[in-house]
mmCIF file of C-alpha atoms in Angstrom:
data_model
loop_
_atom_site.group_PDB
_atom_site.id
_atom_site.type_symbol
_atom_site.label_atom_id
_atom_site.label_comp_id
_atom_site.label_asym_id
_atom_site.label_seq_id
_atom_site.Cartn_x
_atom_site.Cartn_y
_atom_site.Cartn_z
ATOM 1 C CA MET A 21 -35.585 55.038 27.552
ATOM 2 C CA SER A 22 -35.612 52.101 25.134
ATOM 3 C CA SER A 23 -35.603 48.550 26.441
ATOM 4 C CA ILE A 24 -32.713 46.161 25.773
ATOM 5 C CA GLN A 25 -35.026 44.111 23.552
ATOM 6 C CA ASP A 26 -35.839 47.159 21.416
ATOM 7 C CA MET A 27 -32.172 48.002 20.982
ATOM 8 C CA LYS A 28 -31.249 44.401 20.103
ATOM 9 C CA GLU A 29 -32.967 44.939 16.768
ATOM 10 C CA HIS A 30 -30.004 47.116 15.726
ATOM 11 C CA ILE A 31 -27.285 44.533 16.393
ATOM 12 C CA ILE A 32 -24.819 44.345 13.519
ATOM 13 C CA ARG A 33 -23.460 40.925 12.513
ATOM 14 C CA GLU A 34 -20.988 41.363 9.680
ATOM 15 C CA SER A 35 -17.438 41.109 11.060
ATOM 16 C CA ASP A 36 -16.372 38.936 8.104
ATOM 17 C CA ALA A 37 -16.398 42.114 6.045
ATOM 18 C CA TRP A 38 -14.306 44.078 8.526
ATOM 19 C CA PRO A 39 -10.619 44.772 7.804
ATOM 20 C CA ASP A 40 -7.907 43.060 9.844
ATOM 21 C CA TYR A 41 -6.325 46.375 10.828
ATOM 22 C CA LEU A 42 -7.826 49.811 11.340
ATOM 23 C CA ALA A 43 -6.279 53.214 10.777
ATOM 24 C CA SER A 44 -6.002 55.498 13.786
ATOM 25 C CA THR A 45 -8.461 58.348 14.153
ATOM 26 C CA ARG A 46 -7.295 61.918 14.474
ATOM 27 C CA ALA A 47 -6.314 62.914 18.003
ATOM 28 C CA GLY A 48 -9.381 63.673 20.084
ATOM 29 C CA GLU A 49 -11.879 62.883 17.320
ATOM 30 C CA TRP A 50 -14.641 60.288 17.355
ATOM 31 C CA SER A 51 -15.438 58.316 14.209
ATOM 32 C CA GLN A 52 -18.093 55.772 13.245
ATOM 33 C CA ASP A 53 -17.282 52.386 14.747
ATOM 34 C CA LEU A 54 -17.599 49.110 12.869
ATOM 35 C CA LEU A 55 -20.370 48.003 15.228
ATOM 36 C CA GLY A 56 -22.625 50.403 13.401
ATOM 37 C CA GLU A 57 -25.297 52.842 14.445
ATOM 38 C CA SER A 58 -24.733 54.604 17.777
ATOM 39 C CA PHE A 59 -21.205 53.254 18.276
ATOM 40 C CA GLU A 60 -18.154 55.480 17.860
ATOM 41 C CA CYS A 61 -14.440 54.991 18.443
ATOM 42 C CA GLN A 62 -11.410 57.136 19.147
ATOM 43 C CA SER A 63 -7.724 56.208 19.019
ATOM 44 C CA LEU A 64 -5.547 56.865 22.061
ATOM 45 C CA ASP A 65 -2.079 57.236 20.575
ATOM 46 C CA PHE A 66 1.036 56.779 22.722
ATOM 47 C CA GLY A 67 3.604 56.922 19.964
ATOM 48 C CA VAL A 68 5.824 53.883 19.469
ATOM 49 C CA ASP A 69 7.010 51.279 21.967
ATOM 50 C CA ASP A 70 9.257 48.237 21.581
ATOM 51 C CA GLU A 71 6.500 46.367 19.729
ATOM 52 C CA GLY A 72 5.615 49.089 17.232
ATOM 53 C CA PRO A 73 2.698 51.551 17.211
ATOM 54 C CA ALA A 74 1.402 51.985 20.756
ATOM 55 C CA VAL A 75 -2.281 52.741 20.457
ATOM 56 C CA ALA A 76 -5.424 51.880 22.401
ATOM 57 C CA THR A 77 -8.978 52.416 21.155
ATOM 58 C CA LEU A 78 -11.879 53.812 23.139
ATOM 59 C CA VAL A 79 -15.384 52.846 22.006
ATOM 60 C CA ARG A 80 -18.536 54.573 23.162
ATOM 61 C CA TYR A 81 -22.231 53.829 22.802
ATOM 62 C CA ARG A 82 -24.084 57.021 22.021
ATOM 63 C CA PRO A 83 -27.627 56.298 20.868
ATOM 64 C CA GLY A 84 -29.453 59.079 19.086
ATOM 65 C CA GLY A 85 -32.960 60.321 19.558
ATOM 66 C CA ILE A 86 -34.495 62.192 22.453
ATOM 67 C CA ARG A 87 -35.889 59.044 24.111
ATOM 68 C CA ASN A 88 -32.423 57.473 24.174
ATOM 69 C CA LYS A 89 -30.527 60.358 25.748
ATOM 70 C CA LEU A 90 -29.758 59.944 29.428
ATOM 71 C CA GLY A 91 -29.247 63.645 30.148
ATOM 72 C CA ARG A 92 -29.600 64.533 33.811
ATOM 73 C CA ASN A 93 -30.994 61.066 34.539
ATOM 74 C CA ALA A 94 -27.587 59.440 34.069
ATOM 75 C CA ARG A 95 -26.539 57.394 37.104
ATOM 76 C CA GLY A 96 -22.927 57.071 36.073
ATOM 77 C CA ILE A 97 -20.451 55.803 33.505
ATOM 78 C CA VAL A 98 -19.054 52.341 32.851
ATOM 79 C CA LEU A 99 -15.634 51.533 31.388
ATOM 80 C CA SER A 100 -15.434 47.947 30.116
ATOM 81 C CA VAL A 101 -12.189 46.008 29.537
ATOM 82 C CA HIS A 102 -11.979 42.776 27.523
ATOM 83 C CA GLY A 103 -9.935 39.651 28.201
ATOM 84 C CA TRP A 104 -6.954 37.996 26.503
ATOM 85 C CA SER A 105 -7.175 37.515 22.711
ATOM 86 C CA ASP A 106 -10.343 39.583 22.808
ATOM 87 C CA TYR A 107 -11.939 42.962 22.078
ATOM 88 C CA PHE A 108 -15.244 44.766 22.597
ATOM 89 C CA TYR A 109 -17.991 43.315 20.403
ATOM 90 C CA ASN A 110 -20.928 42.711 22.759
ATOM 91 C CA GLN A 111 -23.437 45.376 21.698
ATOM 92 C CA GLU A 112 -26.014 43.896 24.049
ATOM 93 C CA LEU A 113 -23.733 44.724 26.993
ATOM 94 C CA ALA A 114 -23.773 48.390 25.975
ATOM 95 C CA PHE A 115 -27.563 48.270 25.623
ATOM 96 C CA PHE A 116 -27.866 46.859 29.146
ATOM 97 C CA TRP A 117 -25.731 49.544 30.776
ATOM 98 C CA HIS A 118 -27.576 52.267 28.916
ATOM 99 C CA SER A 119 -30.908 50.808 30.073
ATOM 100 C CA GLN A 120 -29.606 51.080 33.637
ATOM 101 C CA GLY A 121 -28.786 54.762 33.172
ATOM 102 C CA TYR A 122 -25.044 54.539 32.500
ATOM 103 C CA HIS A 123 -22.988 56.034 29.704
ATOM 104 C CA PHE A 124 -21.097 53.095 28.199
ATOM 105 C CA TYR A 125 -17.462 53.026 27.100
ATOM 106 C CA ALA A 126 -15.147 50.117 26.295
ATOM 107 C CA VAL A 127 -11.430 50.076 25.586
ATOM 108 C CA ASP A 128 -9.531 47.792 23.219
ATOM 109 C CA LEU A 129 -6.129 47.692 24.901
ATOM 110 C CA ARG A 130 -2.943 48.083 22.879
ATOM 111 C CA ARG A 131 -2.265 45.193 20.514
ATOM 112 C CA HIS A 132 -5.834 43.930 20.917
ATOM 113 C CA GLY A 133 -8.818 44.246 18.590
ATOM 114 C CA ARG A 134 -9.173 47.671 17.011
ATOM 115 C CA SER A 135 -5.737 48.566 18.389
ATOM 116 C CA LEU A 136 -3.891 45.847 16.474
ATOM 117 C CA ARG A 137 -1.627 47.069 13.669
ATOM 118 C CA SER A 138 0.112 45.128 10.907
ATOM 119 C CA GLU A 139 3.500 45.875 12.498
ATOM 120 C CA HIS A 140 2.618 43.949 15.656
ATOM 121 C CA GLN A 141 4.380 40.582 15.599
ATOM 122 C CA LEU A 142 3.026 39.504 19.002
ATOM 123 C CA PRO A 143 -0.647 40.451 19.421
ATOM 124 C CA GLY A 144 -1.531 41.319 23.014
ATOM 125 C CA TYR A 145 2.082 41.260 24.186
ATOM 126 C CA VAL A 146 3.329 43.135 27.235
ATOM 127 C CA ASP A 147 5.930 42.048 29.768
ATOM 128 C CA ASP A 148 4.340 44.090 32.571
ATOM 129 C CA LEU A 149 0.597 44.565 33.069
ATOM 130 C CA ALA A 150 1.324 48.092 34.349
ATOM 131 C CA VAL A 151 1.920 49.032 30.690
ATOM 132 C CA PHE A 152 -1.861 49.038 30.323
ATOM 133 C CA ASP A 153 -2.117 51.759 33.000
ATOM 134 C CA GLU A 154 -1.352 54.280 30.246
ATOM 135 C CA ASP A 155 -4.268 52.993 28.155
ATOM 136 C CA LEU A 156 -6.677 53.096 31.086
ATOM 137 C CA ASP A 157 -5.491 56.504 32.321
ATOM 138 C CA ALA A 158 -6.035 57.976 28.858
ATOM 139 C CA ALA A 159 -9.474 56.383 28.516
ATOM 140 C CA LEU A 160 -10.458 57.703 31.937
ATOM 141 C CA SER A 161 -9.291 61.204 31.009
ATOM 142 C CA VAL A 162 -11.516 61.246 27.908
ATOM 143 C CA ILE A 163 -14.500 59.888 29.816
ATOM 144 C CA GLN A 164 -14.162 62.409 32.645
ATOM 145 C CA SER A 165 -13.842 65.285 30.196
ATOM 146 C CA GLU A 166 -17.135 64.273 28.581
ATOM 147 C CA HIS A 167 -19.064 63.509 31.778
ATOM 148 C CA PRO A 168 -17.488 65.362 34.714
ATOM 149 C CA ALA A 169 -18.639 64.504 38.231
ATOM 150 C CA LEU A 170 -20.441 61.267 37.353
ATOM 151 C CA PRO A 171 -19.319 58.114 39.226
ATOM 152 C CA ILE A 172 -17.431 55.559 37.136
ATOM 153 C CA VAL A 173 -17.903 51.803 37.304
ATOM 154 C CA ALA A 174 -15.078 49.676 35.888
ATOM 155 C CA GLN A 175 -15.992 46.324 34.365
ATOM 156 C CA GLY A 176 -13.446 43.663 33.381
ATOM 157 C CA HIS A 177 -13.641 40.190 31.901
ATOM 158 C CA SER A 178 -11.024 37.468 32.580
ATOM 159 C CA THR A 179 -7.541 39.002 32.109
ATOM 160 C CA GLY A 180 -9.227 42.395 31.890
ATOM 161 C CA GLY A 181 -10.500 41.864 35.429
ATOM 162 C CA LEU A 182 -6.957 41.258 36.647
ATOM 163 C CA ILE A 183 -5.648 44.297 34.745
ATOM 164 C CA LEU A 184 -8.348 46.581 36.186
ATOM 165 C CA SER A 185 -7.834 45.344 39.749
ATOM 166 C CA LEU A 186 -4.100 45.978 39.567
ATOM 167 C CA TRP A 187 -4.610 49.407 37.968
ATOM 168 C CA ILE A 188 -6.988 50.482 40.737
ATOM 169 C CA ALA A 189 -4.555 49.222 43.384
ATOM 170 C CA ARG A 190 -1.607 51.083 41.811
ATOM 171 C CA LYS A 191 -3.219 54.317 40.688
ATOM 172 C CA SER A 192 -6.289 54.903 42.894
ATOM 173 C CA PRO A 193 -8.114 56.433 39.904
ATOM 174 C CA GLY A 194 -11.324 57.180 41.791
ATOM 175 C CA ILE A 195 -13.402 54.303 40.434
ATOM 176 C CA ALA A 196 -16.696 54.013 42.345
ATOM 177 C CA ALA A 197 -17.322 50.276 41.879
ATOM 178 C CA LEU A 198 -15.784 47.267 40.139
ATOM 179 C CA VAL A 199 -17.618 44.511 38.257
ATOM 180 C CA LEU A 200 -15.517 41.439 37.465
ATOM 181 C CA ASN A 201 -16.827 38.910 34.968
ATOM 182 C CA SER A 202 -14.938 35.621 35.515
ATOM 183 C CA PRO A 203 -11.705 37.439 36.402
ATOM 184 C CA TRP A 204 -8.383 35.613 36.011
ATOM 185 C CA LEU A 205 -7.152 35.974 39.581
ATOM 186 C CA GLU A 206 -5.101 32.769 39.886
ATOM 187 C CA PHE A 207 -3.402 30.320 37.590
ATOM 188 C CA GLN A 208 -5.204 27.071 36.833
ATOM 189 C CA GLY A 209 -4.035 24.488 39.342
ATOM 190 C CA THR A 210 -3.664 27.036 42.169
ATOM 191 C CA ALA A 211 -0.534 28.686 43.555
ATOM 192 C CA PHE A 212 1.187 25.315 44.034
ATOM 193 C CA LEU A 213 1.573 25.170 40.253
ATOM 194 C CA ARG A 214 1.954 28.901 39.666
ATOM 195 C CA ILE A 215 4.923 29.452 41.982
ATOM 196 C CA PRO A 216 7.403 27.075 40.288
ATOM 197 C CA MET A 217 6.220 28.156 36.817
ATOM 198 C CA HIS A 218 6.640 31.791 37.853
ATOM 199 C CA GLY A 219 10.280 31.100 38.671
ATOM 200 C CA LEU A 220 10.805 29.409 35.315
ATOM 201 C CA MET A 221 9.236 32.319 33.398
ATOM 202 C CA GLU A 222 11.406 34.793 35.320
ATOM 203 C CA ALA A 223 14.506 32.886 34.255
ATOM 204 C CA ILE A 224 13.464 32.773 30.586
ATOM 205 C CA THR A 225 12.395 36.421 30.602
ATOM 206 C CA ARG A 226 15.826 37.574 31.697
ATOM 207 C CA THR A 227 17.242 36.360 28.368
ATOM 208 C CA ASN A 228 14.297 36.451 25.953
ATOM 209 C CA PRO A 229 10.949 37.790 27.215
ATOM 210 C CA ARG A 230 9.417 37.525 23.707
ATOM 211 C CA ARG A 231 10.134 33.800 23.473
ATOM 212 C CA LYS A 232 7.009 31.930 22.398
ATOM 213 C CA LEU A 233 5.993 29.049 24.627
ATOM 214 C CA ILE A 234 5.337 25.817 22.785
ATOM 215 C CA GLY A 235 2.323 23.877 23.976
ATOM 216 C CA PRO A 236 -0.997 22.402 22.894
ATOM 217 C CA GLU A 237 -3.528 24.779 21.331
ATOM 218 C CA PHE A 238 -7.264 24.396 21.826
ATOM 219 C CA ASP A 239 -10.236 25.989 20.095
ATOM 220 C CA HIS A 240 -13.025 24.775 22.360
ATOM 221 C CA TYR A 241 -13.771 28.178 23.887
ATOM 222 C CA TRP A 242 -13.994 29.778 20.436
ATOM 223 C CA GLN A 243 -16.358 26.979 19.404
ATOM 224 C CA SER A 244 -18.630 27.686 22.362
ATOM 225 C CA LEU A 245 -18.607 31.429 21.575
ATOM 226 C CA SER A 246 -18.597 31.917 17.802
ATOM 227 C CA ALA A 247 -21.713 31.817 15.649
ATOM 228 C CA GLN A 248 -19.567 30.003 13.081
ATOM 229 C CA ALA A 249 -19.507 27.037 15.484
ATOM 230 C CA HIS A 250 -21.832 26.450 18.464
ATOM 231 C CA GLY A 251 -22.127 29.950 19.919
ATOM 232 C CA GLU A 252 -24.233 33.046 19.244
ATOM 233 C CA TRP A 253 -21.612 35.734 18.662
ATOM 234 C CA ASP A 254 -20.181 37.306 15.547
ATOM 235 C CA VAL A 255 -16.482 37.608 16.394
ATOM 236 C CA HIS A 256 -13.657 38.926 14.245
ATOM 237 C CA ARG A 257 -11.320 36.323 12.715
ATOM 238 C CA LEU A 258 -8.172 38.105 13.953
ATOM 239 C CA TRP A 259 -9.345 40.032 17.001
ATOM 240 C CA ARG A 260 -11.046 37.040 18.692
ATOM 241 C CA PRO A 261 -9.223 34.241 16.835
ATOM 242 C CA ARG A 262 -10.062 30.575 16.843
ATOM 243 C CA LEU A 263 -6.718 29.888 18.577
ATOM 244 C CA ALA A 264 -5.637 32.358 21.242
ATOM 245 C CA PHE A 265 -2.728 34.749 20.759
ATOM 246 C CA PRO A 266 0.673 33.046 21.235
ATOM 247 C CA ASN A 267 1.839 32.846 24.843
ATOM 248 C CA THR A 268 5.263 34.278 25.562
ATOM 249 C CA ALA A 269 7.552 34.058 28.572
ATOM 250 C CA GLY A 270 7.382 37.787 29.301
ATOM 251 C CA TRP A 271 3.602 37.947 29.073
ATOM 252 C CA LEU A 272 3.084 34.875 31.263
ATOM 253 C CA LYS A 273 5.505 36.231 33.859
ATOM 254 C CA ALA A 274 3.476 39.455 33.897
ATOM 255 C CA ILE A 275 0.311 37.428 34.531
ATOM 256 C CA PHE A 276 2.008 35.484 37.334
ATOM 257 C CA ASP A 277 3.222 38.755 38.872
ATOM 258 C CA GLY A 278 -0.402 39.909 38.933
ATOM 259 C CA HIS A 279 -1.625 36.650 40.448
ATOM 260 C CA ALA A 280 1.027 36.885 43.162
ATOM 261 C CA HIS A 281 -0.135 40.415 43.977
ATOM 262 C CA VAL A 282 -3.739 39.239 44.326
ATOM 263 C CA ALA A 283 -2.703 36.290 46.504
ATOM 264 C CA LYS A 284 -1.011 38.669 48.968
ATOM 265 C CA GLY A 285 -4.217 40.689 49.332
ATOM 266 C CA MET A 286 -5.075 43.954 47.574
ATOM 267 C CA ASP A 287 -7.269 45.843 50.081
ATOM 268 C CA LEU A 288 -9.291 47.606 47.393
ATOM 269 C CA ARG A 289 -11.629 50.124 49.034
ATOM 270 C CA LEU A 290 -14.657 49.965 46.763
ATOM 271 C CA PRO A 291 -17.641 47.670 46.175
ATOM 272 C CA ILE A 292 -16.677 44.692 44.009
ATOM 273 C CA LEU A 293 -18.975 42.227 42.255
ATOM 274 C CA VAL A 294 -17.389 38.960 41.070
ATOM 275 C CA MET A 295 -19.567 37.006 38.646
ATOM 276 C CA THR A 296 -18.807 33.411 37.621
ATOM 277 C CA SER A 297 -20.483 30.321 36.288
ATOM 278 C CA ASP A 298 -21.649 27.750 38.814
ATOM 279 C CA LYS A 299 -19.361 25.044 37.427
ATOM 280 C CA THR A 300 -16.192 24.331 35.458
ATOM 281 C CA HIS A 301 -15.628 21.992 32.537
ATOM 282 C CA ILE A 302 -12.061 22.151 31.232
ATOM 283 C CA GLY A 303 -11.064 19.737 28.475
ATOM 284 C CA THR A 304 -8.865 19.441 25.411
ATOM 285 C CA SER A 305 -11.715 19.266 22.889
ATOM 286 C CA TYR A 306 -15.141 20.802 22.497
ATOM 287 C CA SER A 307 -18.060 19.317 24.390
ATOM 288 C CA PRO A 308 -21.692 20.562 24.402
ATOM 289 C CA ASP A 309 -21.316 20.884 28.196
ATOM 290 C CA MET A 310 -19.026 23.856 27.528
ATOM 291 C CA GLN A 311 -22.053 25.925 26.496
ATOM 292 C CA HIS A 312 -23.141 25.891 30.136
ATOM 293 C CA CYS A 313 -19.835 25.913 32.083
ATOM 294 C CA ASP A 314 -16.647 27.899 32.403
ATOM 295 C CA SER A 315 -14.325 26.015 30.055
ATOM 296 C CA VAL A 316 -11.350 28.336 30.688
ATOM 297 C CA LEU A 317 -10.969 28.950 34.441
ATOM 298 C CA ASP A 318 -11.681 27.041 37.646
ATOM 299 C CA VAL A 319 -14.635 28.942 39.090
ATOM 300 C CA GLN A 320 -13.978 27.712 42.627
ATOM 301 C CA GLN A 321 -10.421 29.026 42.502
ATOM 302 C CA THR A 322 -11.695 32.347 41.159
ATOM 303 C CA ARG A 323 -14.231 32.662 43.934
ATOM 304 C CA LEU A 324 -11.613 31.748 46.543
ATOM 305 C CA ARG A 325 -9.195 34.416 45.294
ATOM 306 C CA ALA A 326 -11.961 37.031 45.058
ATOM 307 C CA GLY A 327 -11.835 37.404 48.825
ATOM 308 C CA LYS A 328 -8.293 38.751 48.485
ATOM 309 C CA LEU A 329 -9.424 41.763 46.471
ATOM 310 C CA GLY A 330 -10.936 43.794 49.285
ATOM 311 C CA SER A 331 -13.397 43.858 52.166
ATOM 312 C CA PHE A 332 -16.561 44.629 50.165
ATOM 313 C CA VAL A 333 -16.770 41.723 47.701
ATOM 314 C CA THR A 334 -20.034 40.208 46.485
ATOM 315 C CA LEU A 335 -19.925 36.778 44.832
ATOM 316 C CA CYS A 336 -22.519 36.066 42.163
ATOM 317 C CA GLU A 337 -22.889 32.532 40.796
ATOM 318 C CA VAL A 338 -24.742 32.348 37.478
ATOM 319 C CA PRO A 339 -26.124 28.845 36.802
ATOM 320 C CA GLY A 340 -25.307 27.573 33.340
ATOM 321 C CA ALA A 341 -23.031 30.484 32.416
ATOM 322 C CA MET A 342 -19.976 30.288 30.191
ATOM 323 C CA HIS A 343 -16.580 31.863 30.878
ATOM 324 C CA ASP A 344 -17.916 35.236 29.768
ATOM 325 C CA VAL A 345 -21.203 35.245 31.617
ATOM 326 C CA PHE A 346 -22.607 37.935 29.287
ATOM 327 C CA THR A 347 -22.106 35.745 26.211
ATOM 328 C CA SER A 348 -23.856 32.738 27.741
ATOM 329 C CA ALA A 349 -26.967 31.224 26.230
ATOM 330 C CA GLU A 350 -30.349 32.044 27.705
ATOM 331 C CA PRO A 351 -31.493 31.815 30.429
ATOM 332 C CA ALA A 352 -28.033 32.212 32.001
ATOM 333 C CA ARG A 353 -27.377 35.528 30.237
ATOM 334 C CA ALA A 354 -30.685 36.960 31.419
ATOM 335 C CA THR A 355 -29.894 35.826 34.953
ATOM 336 C CA ALA A 356 -26.496 37.543 34.800
ATOM 337 C CA TYR A 357 -28.046 40.837 33.706
ATOM 338 C CA ARG A 358 -30.790 40.560 36.318
ATOM 339 C CA ASP A 359 -28.282 39.965 39.116
ATOM 340 C CA LEU A 360 -25.993 42.780 37.955
ATOM 341 C CA ALA A 361 -28.916 45.197 37.840
ATOM 342 C CA LEU A 362 -29.938 44.187 41.366
ATOM 343 C CA TRP A 363 -26.385 44.655 42.670
ATOM 344 C CA LEU A 364 -26.147 48.089 41.072
ATOM 345 C CA ARG A 365 -29.354 49.182 42.790
ATOM 346 C CA LEU A 366 -28.203 47.847 46.165
ATOM 347 C CA VAL A 367 -24.770 49.436 45.916
ATOM 348 C CA GLY A 368 -26.358 52.713 44.853
ATOM 349 C CA LYS A 369 -28.489 52.746 47.986
ATOM 350 C CA ILE A 370 -25.555 51.858 50.233
ATOM 351 C CA ARG A 371 -23.372 54.638 48.818
ATOM 352 C CA LYS A 372 -25.990 57.369 49.265
#
């Protein structure tokens, strides 16, 4: 099996040449993904909803060559879910999971990334996070058809962590373990701020759920992430934009509904790893400190809410990590991968 360092040599960095919108693949067919060699994608088409074409996109990492095939040595499968205003681009993350013996898949949820279409006026919009259950159910069905009987680990970043947690609570899809990378489990400022804002969003949503919320816009997280600024990552101009997708009343109410569910306690019956930075630095403009802190969420609030997810929760603090711990600069990124690998081994022994 190749090392992560060997596979890094094949990282593609050319998203400036990518189109804004992709065409859907034929039903059930894999096609070459824009990430290049060994990455393929497949559209999951759900017809049309109130926002236009309803399509998600499943991406898989399938390296060629005998030495890269997992075969009977596969330990499981991972399904990765991105955050808000985001998509799957982190090839290194796929390399890591493969090096650990897992088949790697990622989903771009409807109206995100590869699943965006020109007809979509509100990228990322839903007024109920349960809408994404259809995307995740379909992705799971494809994965299980390709690798029956292997355990599945779900991995979610930020809003994706909230979406996955709620999906598992609602659907009991048989996920073996859950890895949450800086999950958005509570609104900034704690429930004391969320509760009155939740009521306000409910009132607005009753008349116009698609109403855009006017407020200040910041690009500091993009600056800490993008190779065009201070980060290391080649991110698409539309799929991971400099300014986040517009917030709407219906979408924010859906987020608050999810936070309220977490706050009540979810009783998830599976091992959960919650990874965060060791500190927070939230500001209105970019600062070099943001390369080594979570500049989006309050990590202490995240860690506090993590205990509401279930009874088997492991907290992992990664010194010097950013909001997405797997896009952090070294040595934080290496520490995150080391700790995740250790947790996977420990959980594997416990479950035997």
